[in-house]
Amino acid sequence: MSALQSPRSEFIAVYGRRRVGKTFLIRETFDYKFAFQHTGILDAPLREQLSEFRQSLYRAGMKPRALPKTWNEAFHQLEDWLESLPEGKKVVFIDELPWMDTVRSNFIRALDHFWNSWATARKDIVLVVCGSATSWIIDNIVMNYGGLHNRLTKKIHLRPFTLHECELYCKSEHFGYKRSHIMEAYMAIGGIPYYWSFLTKGLSVAQNLDRMFFDEDGELAQEYDALYASLFKNPDVHIAIINALSTKKAGMLRAELLKKANLRDSERFNKALKELEQCGFIRKYTCLGKKVKDAMYQLMDNYTLFYFQFVLKNKNGDKCFWSSMYNSPLHNSWSGLAFERVCLQHIEQIKRGLGFSAVVSTAHSWSAPGAQIDLLIDRNDDVINVCEMKYSKAKYALQQRETEHMQNRIEILQRETGTHKTIMLTLITAHGLTPGSDTHCIQSMLTMDDLFAP
């Protein structure tokens, strides 16, 4: 890595939601060779955090020292240990950094002093910090306006895998899954590498989902309970927002969300919304022609939606719940909505498939009485692509009444927005269309294969 060849000390922040693979990436990048590494403790008080920090110094090789009473003292002990090491780059890795910032601990001030007064005066320190509480990392490290302002030399926002990356993972593990099965898994667990690591070779995707979600010892059976609690302090507002948004596919206006979640318009509510958006659980979007103040909030986390849709409905504790309802109306309805969400998560691949990835564009949803469009792409070259997403397990039979309905929505869009741009209808299906499908008003078509593009 370039940081090891740098002529200066380097400060690197790696952030992203829980289970996205941050720790694994850092350890693999530096070949598990650290002068010092430490992991913060969830919900531990200051004294326990300091005690464990000292234990990490002992594990690194430091001789016994008095328990530090403050973070300044703890970082001074770290400085003493690093100064005792031979010449060469010294990599310091602190994982789950947000958990170390307990109330009135002055942790950020001490980290600021460690970096600015000691590490930057040397050329041999590589400080790598990491945390699942994405909003904390952004607010306190990436966008810090105090002593750490502009001190980062590198920042890496690690995002979930795309379909392409999940396919590469499946090939490396020799699962033998076709793209349709990878898509099914993606619709349920998203692109979280940790979740994909639970797939068992030799089992179908349906069998794996049964085992992971519906077996009482399944790896994801209790994940929801830990997911939000580990990311946010006092997550009750976050969970209330998630619960409310899970009830409406297209999302809600701010006022509607407050009412549905039974929350007050407050600083805490605003902070929770921002944190959920930064962590990728929800998206904030504006409908075409609407102002920012009319933004919608939509739940986008595949795992969370699958949990609400199916895990909570498994009242009888059926260990084969998913397999038993395969191809049922409930499963087919979910598949259609989940496919739409995966398309929204792969807009760059859609733009590339349509050949205008270099054109400046923005993605929107739009609705009016009698018309709902989940994805339209407003382009700077005077074109709007209206995307219709249709999921089926085989080729889709597009009927004339459906194309007429699509055309009607476009006419309402033109009338209500007054746009003078050319509107092109784009159809996105899983496997293409059956022969004889009515395509007279469709200008472009993509399939699931386009979503698997790098």
Short mmCIF file of N, CA and C in Angstrom, two decimals, residues 128-286:
data_model
loop_
_atom_site.label_atom_id
_atom_site.label_comp_id
_atom_site.label_asym_id
_atom_site.label_seq_id
_atom_site.Cartn_x
_atom_site.Cartn_y
_atom_site.Cartn_z
N VAL A 128 -4.42 4.11 11.16
CA VAL A 128 -5.62 3.66 10.46
C VAL A 128 -6.75 3.53 11.48
N VAL A 129 -7.81 4.28 11.28
CA VAL A 129 -8.96 4.20 12.18
C VAL A 129 -10.17 3.69 11.40
N CYS A 130 -11.06 3.05 12.13
CA CYS A 130 -12.15 2.35 11.48
C CYS A 130 -13.35 2.35 12.41
N GLY A 131 -14.56 2.28 11.85
CA GLY A 131 -15.74 2.21 12.69
C GLY A 131 -17.00 1.96 11.89
N SER A 132 -17.92 1.20 12.48
CA SER A 132 -19.19 0.92 11.81
C SER A 132 -20.17 2.07 11.96
N ALA A 133 -20.00 2.89 13.00
CA ALA A 133 -20.87 4.05 13.21
C ALA A 133 -20.46 5.12 12.20
N THR A 134 -20.92 4.94 10.96
CA THR A 134 -20.49 5.79 9.85
C THR A 134 -20.68 7.27 10.14
N SER A 135 -21.81 7.62 10.71
CA SER A 135 -22.10 9.03 10.96
C SER A 135 -21.10 9.61 11.95
N TRP A 136 -20.68 8.83 12.95
CA TRP A 136 -19.69 9.32 13.92
C TRP A 136 -18.37 9.58 13.22
N ILE A 137 -17.93 8.66 12.38
CA ILE A 137 -16.67 8.84 11.66
C ILE A 137 -16.73 10.08 10.77
N ILE A 138 -17.86 10.25 10.07
CA ILE A 138 -17.99 11.41 9.17
C ILE A 138 -17.97 12.71 9.98
N ASP A 139 -18.75 12.77 11.06
CA ASP A 139 -18.87 14.01 11.83
C ASP A 139 -17.60 14.35 12.60
N ASN A 140 -16.93 13.34 13.16
CA ASN A 140 -15.81 13.60 14.07
C ASN A 140 -14.43 13.46 13.45
N ILE A 141 -14.33 12.75 12.33
CA ILE A 141 -13.03 12.55 11.70
C ILE A 141 -12.99 13.14 10.29
N VAL A 142 -13.89 12.68 9.42
CA VAL A 142 -13.86 13.13 8.04
C VAL A 142 -14.21 14.60 7.91
N MET A 143 -15.28 15.04 8.61
CA MET A 143 -15.72 16.43 8.51
C MET A 143 -15.45 17.22 9.79
N ASN A 144 -14.44 16.83 10.52
CA ASN A 144 -14.10 17.52 11.76
C ASN A 144 -13.65 18.96 11.45
N TYR A 145 -14.21 19.92 12.21
CA TYR A 145 -13.84 21.31 12.00
C TYR A 145 -12.99 21.86 13.14
N GLY A 146 -12.47 20.96 13.97
CA GLY A 146 -11.58 21.35 15.05
C GLY A 146 -10.15 21.03 14.68
N GLY A 147 -9.41 20.45 15.63
CA GLY A 147 -8.00 20.19 15.41
C GLY A 147 -7.72 19.14 14.35
N LEU A 148 -8.69 18.28 14.06
CA LEU A 148 -8.49 17.24 13.05
C LEU A 148 -8.98 17.67 11.67
N HIS A 149 -9.34 18.93 11.52
CA HIS A 149 -9.82 19.43 10.23
C HIS A 149 -8.75 19.27 9.16
N ASN A 150 -9.11 18.59 8.08
CA ASN A 150 -8.21 18.34 6.95
C ASN A 150 -6.93 17.59 7.33
N ARG A 151 -6.98 16.81 8.40
CA ARG A 151 -5.80 16.05 8.80
C ARG A 151 -5.75 14.67 8.15
N LEU A 152 -6.89 14.17 7.70
CA LEU A 152 -6.87 12.88 7.03
C LEU A 152 -6.06 12.96 5.74
N THR A 153 -5.23 11.96 5.52
CA THR A 153 -4.49 11.91 4.25
C THR A 153 -5.19 10.99 3.25
N LYS A 154 -6.02 10.06 3.77
CA LYS A 154 -6.81 9.19 2.91
C LYS A 154 -8.10 8.83 3.63
N LYS A 155 -9.18 8.69 2.88
CA LYS A 155 -10.45 8.21 3.45
C LYS A 155 -11.06 7.21 2.49
N ILE A 156 -11.58 6.14 3.05
CA ILE A 156 -12.17 5.08 2.24
C ILE A 156 -13.56 4.78 2.78
N HIS A 157 -14.58 5.08 1.98
CA HIS A 157 -15.95 4.73 2.34
C HIS A 157 -16.23 3.38 1.71
N LEU A 158 -16.18 2.33 2.50
CA LEU A 158 -16.36 0.97 2.01
C LEU A 158 -17.86 0.69 1.89
N ARG A 159 -18.30 0.43 0.68
CA ARG A 159 -19.72 0.22 0.42
C ARG A 159 -20.02 -1.26 0.22
N PRO A 160 -21.28 -1.64 0.31
CA PRO A 160 -21.65 -3.05 0.07
C PRO A 160 -21.25 -3.51 -1.32
N PHE A 161 -21.10 -4.82 -1.48
CA PHE A 161 -20.80 -5.39 -2.78
C PHE A 161 -21.90 -5.08 -3.78
N THR A 162 -21.51 -4.93 -5.03
CA THR A 162 -22.47 -4.90 -6.14
C THR A 162 -22.80 -6.34 -6.53
N LEU A 163 -23.74 -6.51 -7.43
CA LEU A 163 -24.03 -7.85 -7.95
C LEU A 163 -22.80 -8.48 -8.59
N HIS A 164 -22.04 -7.68 -9.29
CA HIS A 164 -20.82 -8.18 -9.93
C HIS A 164 -19.84 -8.73 -8.89
N GLU A 165 -19.67 -8.00 -7.82
CA GLU A 165 -18.74 -8.44 -6.78
C GLU A 165 -19.26 -9.68 -6.05
N CYS A 166 -20.57 -9.77 -5.86
CA CYS A 166 -21.15 -10.97 -5.26
C CYS A 166 -20.96 -12.18 -6.18
N GLU A 167 -21.08 -11.96 -7.48
CA GLU A 167 -20.85 -13.05 -8.43
C GLU A 167 -19.41 -13.52 -8.37
N LEU A 168 -18.46 -12.59 -8.27
CA LEU A 168 -17.06 -12.97 -8.15
C LEU A 168 -16.83 -13.78 -6.88
N TYR A 169 -17.48 -13.37 -5.78
CA TYR A 169 -17.35 -14.10 -4.52
C TYR A 169 -17.89 -15.52 -4.67
N CYS A 170 -19.06 -15.66 -5.29
CA CYS A 170 -19.66 -16.99 -5.46
C CYS A 170 -18.77 -17.88 -6.32
N LYS A 171 -18.16 -17.30 -7.34
CA LYS A 171 -17.25 -18.09 -8.17
C LYS A 171 -16.03 -18.52 -7.38
N SER A 172 -15.50 -17.63 -6.54
CA SER A 172 -14.30 -17.97 -5.76
C SER A 172 -14.60 -19.08 -4.75
N GLU A 173 -15.86 -19.17 -4.29
CA GLU A 173 -16.26 -20.19 -3.33
C GLU A 173 -16.84 -21.44 -4.02
N HIS A 174 -16.91 -21.40 -5.36
CA HIS A 174 -17.39 -22.53 -6.15
C HIS A 174 -18.81 -22.97 -5.75
N PHE A 175 -19.69 -21.97 -5.55
CA PHE A 175 -21.07 -22.29 -5.19
C PHE A 175 -21.86 -22.85 -6.38
N GLY A 176 -21.48 -22.46 -7.59
CA GLY A 176 -22.17 -22.95 -8.77
C GLY A 176 -23.49 -22.27 -9.06
N TYR A 177 -23.77 -21.13 -8.42
CA TYR A 177 -25.06 -20.45 -8.59
C TYR A 177 -25.13 -19.72 -9.93
N LYS A 178 -26.31 -19.80 -10.56
CA LYS A 178 -26.57 -18.97 -11.73
C LYS A 178 -26.89 -17.55 -11.25
N ARG A 179 -26.91 -16.64 -12.20
CA ARG A 179 -27.16 -15.24 -11.84
C ARG A 179 -28.54 -15.04 -11.21
N SER A 180 -29.52 -15.80 -11.63
CA SER A 180 -30.85 -15.66 -11.05
C SER A 180 -30.85 -16.01 -9.57
N HIS A 181 -30.02 -16.97 -9.17
CA HIS A 181 -29.94 -17.35 -7.77
C HIS A 181 -29.13 -16.33 -6.97
N ILE A 182 -28.09 -15.79 -7.59
CA ILE A 182 -27.33 -14.72 -6.94
C ILE A 182 -28.22 -13.51 -6.73
N MET A 183 -29.06 -13.21 -7.72
CA MET A 183 -30.00 -12.10 -7.60
C MET A 183 -30.95 -12.34 -6.44
N GLU A 184 -31.46 -13.56 -6.31
CA GLU A 184 -32.39 -13.87 -5.23
C GLU A 184 -31.72 -13.64 -3.87
N ALA A 185 -30.48 -14.10 -3.72
CA ALA A 185 -29.77 -13.89 -2.46
C ALA A 185 -29.54 -12.40 -2.20
N TYR A 186 -29.20 -11.67 -3.27
CA TYR A 186 -28.95 -10.23 -3.14
C TYR A 186 -30.21 -9.50 -2.70
N MET A 187 -31.36 -9.90 -3.23
CA MET A 187 -32.61 -9.25 -2.87
C MET A 187 -32.92 -9.45 -1.39
N ALA A 188 -32.41 -10.52 -0.79
CA ALA A 188 -32.68 -10.82 0.61
C ALA A 188 -31.65 -10.24 1.56
N ILE A 189 -30.36 -10.29 1.20
CA ILE A 189 -29.31 -9.88 2.15
C ILE A 189 -28.46 -8.73 1.65
N GLY A 190 -28.75 -8.21 0.44
CA GLY A 190 -27.98 -7.10 -0.06
C GLY A 190 -26.55 -7.51 -0.36
N GLY A 191 -25.67 -6.52 -0.38
CA GLY A 191 -24.27 -6.79 -0.73
C GLY A 191 -23.34 -6.79 0.46
N ILE A 192 -23.84 -7.24 1.61
CA ILE A 192 -23.01 -7.24 2.83
C ILE A 192 -22.14 -8.50 2.84
N PRO A 193 -20.82 -8.36 2.69
CA PRO A 193 -19.93 -9.53 2.58
C PRO A 193 -20.07 -10.51 3.74
N TYR A 194 -20.24 -9.99 4.95
CA TYR A 194 -20.35 -10.86 6.12
C TYR A 194 -21.55 -11.79 6.00
N TYR A 195 -22.65 -11.29 5.47
CA TYR A 195 -23.83 -12.13 5.28
C TYR A 195 -23.58 -13.20 4.22
N TRP A 196 -22.90 -12.81 3.15
CA TRP A 196 -22.59 -13.77 2.09
C TRP A 196 -21.66 -14.87 2.58
N SER A 197 -20.84 -14.56 3.57
CA SER A 197 -19.89 -15.57 4.08
C SER A 197 -20.61 -16.72 4.76
N PHE A 198 -21.89 -16.55 5.11
CA PHE A 198 -22.64 -17.61 5.77
C PHE A 198 -23.24 -18.62 4.79
N LEU A 199 -23.21 -18.31 3.49
CA LEU A 199 -23.74 -19.26 2.52
C LEU A 199 -22.92 -20.55 2.57
N THR A 200 -23.62 -21.67 2.55
CA THR A 200 -22.98 -22.98 2.64
C THR A 200 -22.96 -23.66 1.28
N LYS A 201 -21.79 -24.07 0.87
CA LYS A 201 -21.63 -24.76 -0.41
C LYS A 201 -22.44 -26.06 -0.41
N GLY A 202 -23.12 -26.32 -1.52
CA GLY A 202 -23.91 -27.53 -1.63
C GLY A 202 -25.38 -27.34 -1.33
N LEU A 203 -25.74 -26.17 -0.75
CA LEU A 203 -27.13 -25.86 -0.49
C LEU A 203 -27.62 -24.83 -1.50
N SER A 204 -28.89 -24.92 -1.88
CA SER A 204 -29.47 -23.91 -2.75
C SER A 204 -29.58 -22.59 -1.99
N VAL A 205 -29.84 -21.51 -2.72
CA VAL A 205 -30.05 -20.23 -2.05
C VAL A 205 -31.23 -20.30 -1.11
N ALA A 206 -32.31 -20.95 -1.54
CA ALA A 206 -33.49 -21.08 -0.68
C ALA A 206 -33.16 -21.84 0.60
N GLN A 207 -32.41 -22.93 0.48
CA GLN A 207 -32.00 -23.68 1.68
C GLN A 207 -31.12 -22.84 2.59
N ASN A 208 -30.22 -22.07 1.99
CA ASN A 208 -29.34 -21.21 2.79
C ASN A 208 -30.13 -20.14 3.53
N LEU A 209 -31.11 -19.53 2.87
CA LEU A 209 -31.92 -18.51 3.54
C LEU A 209 -32.72 -19.12 4.67
N ASP A 210 -33.24 -20.32 4.47
CA ASP A 210 -33.93 -21.02 5.56
C ASP A 210 -33.00 -21.20 6.76
N ARG A 211 -31.80 -21.68 6.48
CA ARG A 211 -30.86 -21.96 7.56
C ARG A 211 -30.40 -20.70 8.27
N MET A 212 -30.10 -19.65 7.50
CA MET A 212 -29.55 -18.42 8.09
C MET A 212 -30.59 -17.61 8.85
N PHE A 213 -31.84 -17.58 8.33
CA PHE A 213 -32.87 -16.71 8.91
C PHE A 213 -33.84 -17.43 9.83
N PHE A 214 -34.22 -18.66 9.49
CA PHE A 214 -35.37 -19.27 10.16
C PHE A 214 -35.00 -20.40 11.11
N ASP A 215 -33.77 -20.86 11.08
CA ASP A 215 -33.29 -21.78 12.12
C ASP A 215 -32.98 -20.96 13.36
N GLU A 216 -33.36 -21.45 14.53
CA GLU A 216 -33.16 -20.66 15.75
C GLU A 216 -31.69 -20.35 16.01
N ASP A 217 -30.79 -21.17 15.47
CA ASP A 217 -29.36 -20.92 15.61
C ASP A 217 -28.76 -20.30 14.35
N GLY A 218 -29.61 -19.86 13.43
CA GLY A 218 -29.12 -19.27 12.19
C GLY A 218 -28.35 -17.99 12.43
N GLU A 219 -27.34 -17.76 11.61
CA GLU A 219 -26.45 -16.62 11.82
C GLU A 219 -27.17 -15.27 11.74
N LEU A 220 -28.26 -15.21 10.99
CA LEU A 220 -28.96 -13.93 10.82
C LEU A 220 -30.30 -13.89 11.56
N ALA A 221 -30.57 -14.91 12.34
CA ALA A 221 -31.86 -14.96 13.06
C ALA A 221 -31.99 -13.84 14.07
N GLN A 222 -30.88 -13.47 14.70
CA GLN A 222 -30.92 -12.42 15.73
C GLN A 222 -30.16 -11.15 15.29
N GLU A 223 -29.79 -11.08 14.03
CA GLU A 223 -28.98 -9.95 13.58
C GLU A 223 -29.68 -8.61 13.74
N TYR A 224 -30.99 -8.59 13.52
CA TYR A 224 -31.71 -7.31 13.58
C TYR A 224 -31.56 -6.67 14.96
N ASP A 225 -31.59 -7.48 16.01
CA ASP A 225 -31.51 -6.95 17.37
C ASP A 225 -30.18 -6.23 17.61
N ALA A 226 -29.12 -6.73 16.97
CA ALA A 226 -27.79 -6.16 17.20
C ALA A 226 -27.44 -5.06 16.20
N LEU A 227 -28.08 -5.10 15.04
CA LEU A 227 -27.67 -4.23 13.93
C LEU A 227 -27.70 -2.75 14.29
N TYR A 228 -28.84 -2.26 14.72
CA TYR A 228 -28.98 -0.83 14.99
C TYR A 228 -28.41 -0.45 16.35
N ALA A 229 -28.49 -1.36 17.32
CA ALA A 229 -27.96 -1.07 18.65
C ALA A 229 -26.44 -0.89 18.62
N SER A 230 -25.76 -1.61 17.73
CA SER A 230 -24.30 -1.52 17.66
C SER A 230 -23.83 -0.28 16.91
N LEU A 231 -24.72 0.30 16.12
CA LEU A 231 -24.34 1.45 15.29
C LEU A 231 -24.68 2.79 15.93
N PHE A 232 -25.76 2.83 16.70
CA PHE A 232 -26.24 4.11 17.20
C PHE A 232 -26.46 4.05 18.71
N LYS A 233 -26.04 5.13 19.38
CA LYS A 233 -26.34 5.24 20.80
C LYS A 233 -27.82 5.59 20.97
N ASN A 234 -28.49 4.92 21.88
CA ASN A 234 -29.92 5.15 22.10
C ASN A 234 -30.70 5.09 20.78
N PRO A 235 -30.76 3.88 20.17
CA PRO A 235 -31.30 3.77 18.81
C PRO A 235 -32.82 3.71 18.71
N ASP A 236 -33.55 4.05 19.76
CA ASP A 236 -35.00 3.91 19.71
C ASP A 236 -35.63 4.78 18.62
N VAL A 237 -35.11 6.00 18.42
CA VAL A 237 -35.65 6.86 17.36
C VAL A 237 -35.32 6.27 15.98
N HIS A 238 -34.10 5.76 15.82
CA HIS A 238 -33.71 5.15 14.56
C HIS A 238 -34.64 3.98 14.22
N ILE A 239 -34.90 3.14 15.22
CA ILE A 239 -35.74 1.97 15.01
C ILE A 239 -37.18 2.37 14.72
N ALA A 240 -37.66 3.42 15.38
CA ALA A 240 -39.02 3.92 15.10
C ALA A 240 -39.13 4.39 13.65
N ILE A 241 -38.10 5.05 13.16
CA ILE A 241 -38.09 5.52 11.76
C ILE A 241 -38.09 4.32 10.81
N ILE A 242 -37.24 3.34 11.10
CA ILE A 242 -37.15 2.14 10.26
C ILE A 242 -38.49 1.41 10.24
N ASN A 243 -39.10 1.25 11.42
CA ASN A 243 -40.39 0.57 11.50
C ASN A 243 -41.45 1.28 10.65
N ALA A 244 -41.46 2.61 10.73
CA ALA A 244 -42.45 3.39 9.96
C ALA A 244 -42.21 3.25 8.46
N LEU A 245 -40.96 3.39 8.04
CA LEU A 245 -40.66 3.34 6.60
C LEU A 245 -40.88 1.95 6.01
N SER A 246 -40.82 0.92 6.85
CA SER A 246 -41.02 -0.45 6.35
C SER A 246 -42.45 -0.68 5.87
N THR A 247 -43.35 0.23 6.22
CA THR A 247 -44.76 0.04 5.87
C THR A 247 -45.14 0.64 4.53
N LYS A 248 -44.23 1.39 3.91
CA LYS A 248 -44.59 2.07 2.65
C LYS A 248 -43.45 1.97 1.66
N LYS A 249 -43.69 1.27 0.56
CA LYS A 249 -42.65 0.96 -0.41
C LYS A 249 -41.96 2.21 -0.97
N ALA A 250 -42.73 3.20 -1.37
CA ALA A 250 -42.16 4.37 -2.05
C ALA A 250 -41.54 5.37 -1.09
N GLY A 251 -41.74 5.17 0.22
CA GLY A 251 -41.20 6.11 1.18
C GLY A 251 -42.21 7.13 1.65
N MET A 252 -41.75 8.06 2.47
CA MET A 252 -42.65 9.04 3.08
C MET A 252 -42.03 10.43 3.09
N LEU A 253 -42.90 11.41 3.04
CA LEU A 253 -42.48 12.77 3.31
C LEU A 253 -42.13 12.90 4.78
N ARG A 254 -41.37 13.90 5.11
CA ARG A 254 -40.91 14.08 6.48
C ARG A 254 -42.08 14.17 7.47
N ALA A 255 -43.07 14.96 7.14
CA ALA A 255 -44.22 15.14 8.04
C ALA A 255 -44.98 13.83 8.22
N GLU A 256 -45.12 13.08 7.13
CA GLU A 256 -45.81 11.79 7.20
C GLU A 256 -45.02 10.80 8.05
N LEU A 257 -43.71 10.84 7.92
CA LEU A 257 -42.85 9.95 8.70
C LEU A 257 -42.95 10.25 10.19
N LEU A 258 -42.93 11.52 10.53
CA LEU A 258 -43.06 11.90 11.94
C LEU A 258 -44.36 11.38 12.54
N LYS A 259 -45.42 11.51 11.78
CA LYS A 259 -46.74 11.06 12.28
C LYS A 259 -46.78 9.54 12.41
N LYS A 260 -46.30 8.85 11.38
CA LYS A 260 -46.36 7.38 11.38
C LYS A 260 -45.47 6.80 12.49
N ALA A 261 -44.32 7.42 12.74
CA ALA A 261 -43.39 6.92 13.76
C ALA A 261 -43.74 7.41 15.15
N ASN A 262 -44.74 8.31 15.22
CA ASN A 262 -45.16 8.90 16.49
C ASN A 262 -43.98 9.59 17.19
N LEU A 263 -43.29 10.43 16.42
CA LEU A 263 -42.11 11.14 16.94
C LEU A 263 -42.32 12.65 16.86
N ARG A 264 -41.58 13.37 17.69
CA ARG A 264 -41.61 14.83 17.65
C ARG A 264 -40.56 15.34 16.67
N ASP A 265 -40.85 16.47 16.05
CA ASP A 265 -39.87 17.13 15.18
C ASP A 265 -38.81 17.75 16.09
N SER A 266 -37.66 17.14 16.12
CA SER A 266 -36.64 17.55 17.08
C SER A 266 -35.24 17.37 16.51
N GLU A 267 -34.27 17.87 17.23
CA GLU A 267 -32.87 17.70 16.85
C GLU A 267 -32.51 16.22 16.80
N ARG A 268 -33.06 15.46 17.75
CA ARG A 268 -32.75 14.03 17.80
C ARG A 268 -33.31 13.30 16.58
N PHE A 269 -34.50 13.67 16.17
CA PHE A 269 -35.11 13.08 14.97
C PHE A 269 -34.28 13.41 13.74
N ASN A 270 -33.87 14.67 13.59
CA ASN A 270 -33.06 15.09 12.45
C ASN A 270 -31.74 14.34 12.41
N LYS A 271 -31.14 14.18 13.58
CA LYS A 271 -29.86 13.47 13.67
C LYS A 271 -30.01 12.00 13.28
N ALA A 272 -31.09 11.38 13.75
CA ALA A 272 -31.32 9.97 13.42
C ALA A 272 -31.53 9.78 11.92
N LEU A 273 -32.30 10.68 11.30
CA LEU A 273 -32.51 10.62 9.85
C LEU A 273 -31.18 10.72 9.10
N LYS A 274 -30.36 11.66 9.51
CA LYS A 274 -29.07 11.87 8.86
C LYS A 274 -28.18 10.65 9.02
N GLU A 275 -28.17 10.07 10.22
CA GLU A 275 -27.31 8.91 10.49
C GLU A 275 -27.77 7.70 9.69
N LEU A 276 -29.07 7.47 9.60
CA LEU A 276 -29.57 6.34 8.83
C LEU A 276 -29.25 6.49 7.34
N GLU A 277 -29.28 7.72 6.86
CA GLU A 277 -28.95 7.98 5.46
C GLU A 277 -27.45 7.77 5.23
N GLN A 278 -26.61 8.28 6.13
CA GLN A 278 -25.17 8.12 5.98
C GLN A 278 -24.74 6.66 6.02
N CYS A 279 -25.46 5.85 6.78
CA CYS A 279 -25.13 4.43 6.88
C CYS A 279 -25.74 3.60 5.76
N GLY A 280 -26.55 4.22 4.91
CA GLY A 280 -27.09 3.52 3.76
C GLY A 280 -28.36 2.74 4.00
N PHE A 281 -28.97 2.89 5.18
CA PHE A 281 -30.20 2.16 5.46
C PHE A 281 -31.40 2.79 4.76
N ILE A 282 -31.39 4.10 4.63
CA ILE A 282 -32.46 4.79 3.93
C ILE A 282 -31.87 5.69 2.87
N ARG A 283 -32.68 6.08 1.93
CA ARG A 283 -32.23 7.09 0.96
C ARG A 283 -33.20 8.27 1.00
N LYS A 284 -32.64 9.43 0.75
CA LYS A 284 -33.43 10.65 0.66
C LYS A 284 -33.42 11.07 -0.80
N TYR A 285 -34.61 11.26 -1.37
CA TYR A 285 -34.66 11.62 -2.77
C TYR A 285 -35.78 12.62 -3.01
N THR A 286 -35.64 13.38 -4.07
CA THR A 286 -36.68 14.33 -4.45
C THR A 286 -37.35 13.85 -5.73
#
